[in-house]
Amino acid sequence: MKKTLILSTLALSLTAAAPANAFLSNLFGGGDEEVTTEQATASNPLVGMLTDNLGISADQAAGGAGALLAMAGNGLSSSENSELNSMIPGLESLTGAIPGGLGSMISNMDSVKTAFSALGLDPALIAQFTPLITQYLTSQDASSGLLSSLTSLWK
């Protein structure tokens, strides 16, 4: 009993030091493969749409979309926020792709421009991101209320 407890504690402390996704991957039979944030965002359909249309990296697409969506999250009603969260797979990984952990501090268009600059993107690209994100949400059957609110926020 004492050996089991010690081994369990040791295993728990070792897995706490490893990335959670690697631990879960190993736990559920994923082998030694670790799913990185970069891989998660690169496989995101919105990120794919942005990279295909804008010729930017997956990291830049994820961070730019994350900045715009973080700003939107601060300006939408709770029901619109809930709808948005249900339509964007891996929304947390997108807002987590914003350099320097700025995601929680994005509350206006100036902070979105700062995030774009930190990603090596010209802030003028915001005007190309917003219609593509809106187009993606339209393809996911977003409500007209959500689309209208986003359009107003992203002016």
mmCIF file of C-alpha atoms in Angstrom:
data_model
loop_
_atom_site.group_PDB
_atom_site.id
_atom_site.type_symbol
_atom_site.label_atom_id
_atom_site.label_comp_id
_atom_site.label_asym_id
_atom_site.label_seq_id
_atom_site.Cartn_x
_atom_site.Cartn_y
_atom_site.Cartn_z
ATOM 1 C CA MET A 1 0.000 0.000 0.000
ATOM 2 C CA LYS A 2 2.793 2.415 0.950
ATOM 3 C CA LYS A 3 4.743 1.619 -2.267
ATOM 4 C CA THR A 4 1.632 2.192 -4.368
ATOM 5 C CA LEU A 5 0.996 5.541 -2.732
ATOM 6 C CA ILE A 6 4.601 6.659 -3.217
ATOM 7 C CA LEU A 7 4.630 5.544 -6.864
ATOM 8 C CA SER A 8 1.295 7.223 -7.499
ATOM 9 C CA THR A 9 2.544 10.455 -5.955
ATOM 10 C CA LEU A 10 5.761 10.281 -7.994
ATOM 11 C CA ALA A 11 3.851 9.611 -11.212
ATOM 12 C CA LEU A 12 1.498 12.477 -10.478
ATOM 13 C CA SER A 13 4.336 14.904 -9.802
ATOM 14 C CA LEU A 14 6.145 13.852 -12.979
ATOM 15 C CA THR A 15 3.055 14.288 -15.114
ATOM 16 C CA ALA A 16 2.394 17.691 -13.570
ATOM 17 C CA ALA A 17 5.754 18.793 -14.953
ATOM 18 C CA ALA A 18 4.909 17.517 -18.444
ATOM 19 C CA PRO A 19 2.494 19.356 -20.709
ATOM 20 C CA ALA A 20 -1.057 18.308 -19.953
ATOM 21 C CA ASN A 21 -1.832 17.449 -23.556
ATOM 22 C CA ALA A 22 1.166 15.078 -23.743
ATOM 23 C CA PHE A 23 0.048 13.398 -20.529
ATOM 24 C CA LEU A 24 -3.504 12.982 -21.807
ATOM 25 C CA SER A 25 -2.251 11.776 -25.174
ATOM 26 C CA ASN A 26 -0.107 9.129 -23.497
ATOM 27 C CA LEU A 27 -2.847 8.239 -21.053
ATOM 28 C CA PHE A 28 -5.349 7.590 -23.820
ATOM 29 C CA GLY A 29 -3.021 5.674 -26.099
ATOM 30 C CA GLY A 30 -1.564 8.487 -28.180
ATOM 31 C CA GLY A 31 1.972 7.201 -27.717
ATOM 32 C CA ASP A 32 4.785 9.699 -27.494
ATOM 33 C CA GLU A 33 3.128 12.173 -29.832
ATOM 34 C CA GLU A 34 2.436 15.536 -28.280
ATOM 35 C CA VAL A 35 -0.212 17.806 -29.757
ATOM 36 C CA THR A 36 1.247 21.289 -29.669
ATOM 37 C CA THR A 37 -0.680 24.541 -29.729
ATOM 38 C CA GLU A 38 0.775 25.121 -33.179
ATOM 39 C CA GLN A 39 -0.606 21.792 -34.435
ATOM 40 C CA ALA A 40 -3.992 22.468 -32.843
ATOM 41 C CA THR A 41 -4.265 25.904 -34.423
ATOM 42 C CA ALA A 42 -2.920 24.719 -37.793
ATOM 43 C CA SER A 43 -5.707 22.121 -37.978
ATOM 44 C CA ASN A 44 -8.377 24.692 -37.057
ATOM 45 C CA PRO A 45 -10.654 25.273 -40.085
ATOM 46 C CA LEU A 46 -10.765 29.044 -39.501
ATOM 47 C CA VAL A 47 -6.961 29.201 -39.378
ATOM 48 C CA GLY A 48 -6.815 27.167 -42.596
ATOM 49 C CA MET A 49 -9.207 29.552 -44.289
ATOM 50 C CA LEU A 50 -7.133 32.565 -43.226
ATOM 51 C CA THR A 51 -3.802 31.052 -44.260
ATOM 52 C CA ASP A 52 -5.190 29.971 -47.638
ATOM 53 C CA ASN A 53 -6.691 33.374 -48.400
ATOM 54 C CA LEU A 54 -4.057 35.681 -46.916
ATOM 55 C CA GLY A 55 -0.792 33.812 -47.493
ATOM 56 C CA ILE A 56 0.278 34.065 -43.845
ATOM 57 C CA SER A 57 1.569 31.470 -41.386
ATOM 58 C CA ALA A 58 -0.758 29.420 -39.213
ATOM 59 C CA ASP A 59 0.650 31.173 -36.123
ATOM 60 C CA GLN A 60 -0.116 34.577 -37.602
ATOM 61 C CA ALA A 61 -3.609 33.497 -38.663
ATOM 62 C CA ALA A 62 -4.330 32.025 -35.232
ATOM 63 C CA GLY A 63 -2.986 35.052 -33.365
ATOM 64 C CA GLY A 64 -4.770 37.560 -35.595
ATOM 65 C CA ALA A 65 -8.072 35.721 -35.373
ATOM 66 C CA GLY A 66 -7.502 35.273 -31.641
ATOM 67 C CA ALA A 67 -6.990 39.013 -31.181
ATOM 68 C CA LEU A 68 -10.178 39.888 -33.060
ATOM 69 C CA LEU A 69 -12.181 37.202 -31.268
ATOM 70 C CA ALA A 70 -10.812 38.222 -27.858
ATOM 71 C CA MET A 71 -11.891 41.784 -28.542
ATOM 72 C CA ALA A 72 -15.293 40.548 -29.692
ATOM 73 C CA GLY A 73 -15.661 38.443 -26.564
ATOM 74 C CA ASN A 74 -15.345 41.588 -24.482
ATOM 75 C CA GLY A 75 -18.075 43.381 -26.434
ATOM 76 C CA LEU A 76 -20.686 40.713 -27.106
ATOM 77 C CA SER A 77 -23.680 39.811 -24.991
ATOM 78 C CA SER A 78 -23.420 36.579 -23.027
ATOM 79 C CA SER A 79 -25.701 34.746 -25.471
ATOM 80 C CA GLU A 80 -23.697 35.978 -28.480
ATOM 81 C CA ASN A 81 -20.467 35.018 -26.711
ATOM 82 C CA SER A 82 -21.851 31.560 -26.072
ATOM 83 C CA GLU A 83 -22.856 31.227 -29.722
ATOM 84 C CA LEU A 84 -19.415 32.376 -30.885
ATOM 85 C CA ASN A 85 -17.670 29.897 -28.568
ATOM 86 C CA SER A 86 -19.756 27.053 -29.957
ATOM 87 C CA MET A 87 -18.919 27.955 -33.570
ATOM 88 C CA ILE A 88 -15.142 28.323 -33.391
ATOM 89 C CA PRO A 89 -13.366 25.059 -32.600
ATOM 90 C CA GLY A 90 -10.395 25.601 -30.304
ATOM 91 C CA LEU A 91 -11.197 29.235 -29.595
ATOM 92 C CA GLU A 92 -8.968 29.100 -26.504
ATOM 93 C CA SER A 93 -5.989 28.020 -28.608
ATOM 94 C CA LEU A 94 -6.578 30.982 -30.921
ATOM 95 C CA THR A 95 -6.613 33.525 -28.124
ATOM 96 C CA GLY A 96 -3.642 31.695 -26.623
ATOM 97 C CA ALA A 97 -1.728 32.254 -29.888
ATOM 98 C CA ILE A 98 -1.557 35.996 -29.239
ATOM 99 C CA PRO A 99 2.069 36.881 -28.393
ATOM 100 C CA GLY A 100 2.997 37.835 -24.863
ATOM 101 C CA GLY A 101 -0.239 36.598 -23.303
ATOM 102 C CA LEU A 102 -2.032 39.722 -24.500
ATOM 103 C CA GLY A 103 -5.316 37.896 -25.112
ATOM 104 C CA SER A 104 -6.965 38.948 -21.881
ATOM 105 C CA MET A 105 -5.927 42.582 -22.395
ATOM 106 C CA ILE A 106 -7.482 43.054 -25.836
ATOM 107 C CA SER A 107 -10.493 45.274 -25.436
ATOM 108 C CA ASN A 108 -10.417 47.655 -28.407
ATOM 109 C CA MET A 109 -9.152 47.967 -31.959
ATOM 110 C CA ASP A 110 -5.914 49.655 -30.855
ATOM 111 C CA SER A 111 -4.983 46.585 -28.812
ATOM 112 C CA VAL A 112 -5.867 44.363 -31.804
ATOM 113 C CA LYS A 113 -3.493 46.448 -33.946
ATOM 114 C CA THR A 114 -0.775 46.019 -31.310
ATOM 115 C CA ALA A 115 -1.293 42.241 -31.368
ATOM 116 C CA PHE A 116 -1.124 42.200 -35.179
ATOM 117 C CA SER A 117 2.153 44.123 -35.071
ATOM 118 C CA ALA A 118 3.546 41.694 -32.485
ATOM 119 C CA LEU A 119 2.680 38.856 -34.873
ATOM 120 C CA GLY A 120 4.571 40.541 -37.702
ATOM 121 C CA LEU A 121 1.320 41.420 -39.454
ATOM 122 C CA ASP A 122 0.486 44.808 -40.900
ATOM 123 C CA PRO A 123 -2.527 46.110 -38.935
ATOM 124 C CA ALA A 124 -4.068 46.971 -42.320
ATOM 125 C CA LEU A 125 -4.694 43.216 -42.659
ATOM 126 C CA ILE A 126 -7.436 43.511 -40.038
ATOM 127 C CA ALA A 127 -9.677 44.708 -42.869
ATOM 128 C CA GLN A 128 -9.035 41.385 -44.639
ATOM 129 C CA PHE A 129 -9.366 39.210 -41.531
ATOM 130 C CA THR A 130 -12.794 40.452 -40.449
ATOM 131 C CA PRO A 131 -14.767 39.567 -43.595
ATOM 132 C CA LEU A 132 -13.116 36.140 -43.718
ATOM 133 C CA ILE A 133 -14.006 35.429 -40.092
ATOM 134 C CA THR A 134 -17.548 36.653 -40.761
ATOM 135 C CA GLN A 135 -17.702 34.449 -43.873
ATOM 136 C CA TYR A 136 -16.541 31.457 -41.813
ATOM 137 C CA LEU A 137 -19.180 32.146 -39.149
ATOM 138 C CA THR A 138 -21.854 32.524 -41.834
ATOM 139 C CA SER A 139 -20.887 29.077 -43.167
ATOM 140 C CA GLN A 140 -21.404 27.769 -39.608
ATOM 141 C CA ASP A 141 -24.942 29.236 -39.541
ATOM 142 C CA ALA A 142 -24.182 32.113 -37.167
ATOM 143 C CA SER A 143 -27.204 34.174 -36.221
ATOM 144 C CA SER A 144 -27.734 37.524 -37.886
ATOM 145 C CA GLY A 145 -27.526 39.128 -34.433
ATOM 146 C CA LEU A 146 -24.015 37.754 -33.827
ATOM 147 C CA LEU A 147 -22.824 38.728 -37.299
ATOM 148 C CA SER A 148 -24.256 42.226 -36.902
ATOM 149 C CA SER A 149 -22.611 42.669 -33.498
ATOM 150 C CA LEU A 150 -19.248 41.512 -34.825
ATOM 151 C CA THR A 151 -19.458 43.821 -37.815
ATOM 152 C CA SER A 152 -20.181 46.748 -35.474
ATOM 153 C CA LEU A 153 -17.365 45.847 -33.075
ATOM 154 C CA TRP A 154 -14.790 45.410 -35.841
ATOM 155 C CA LYS A 155 -15.396 48.756 -37.577
#
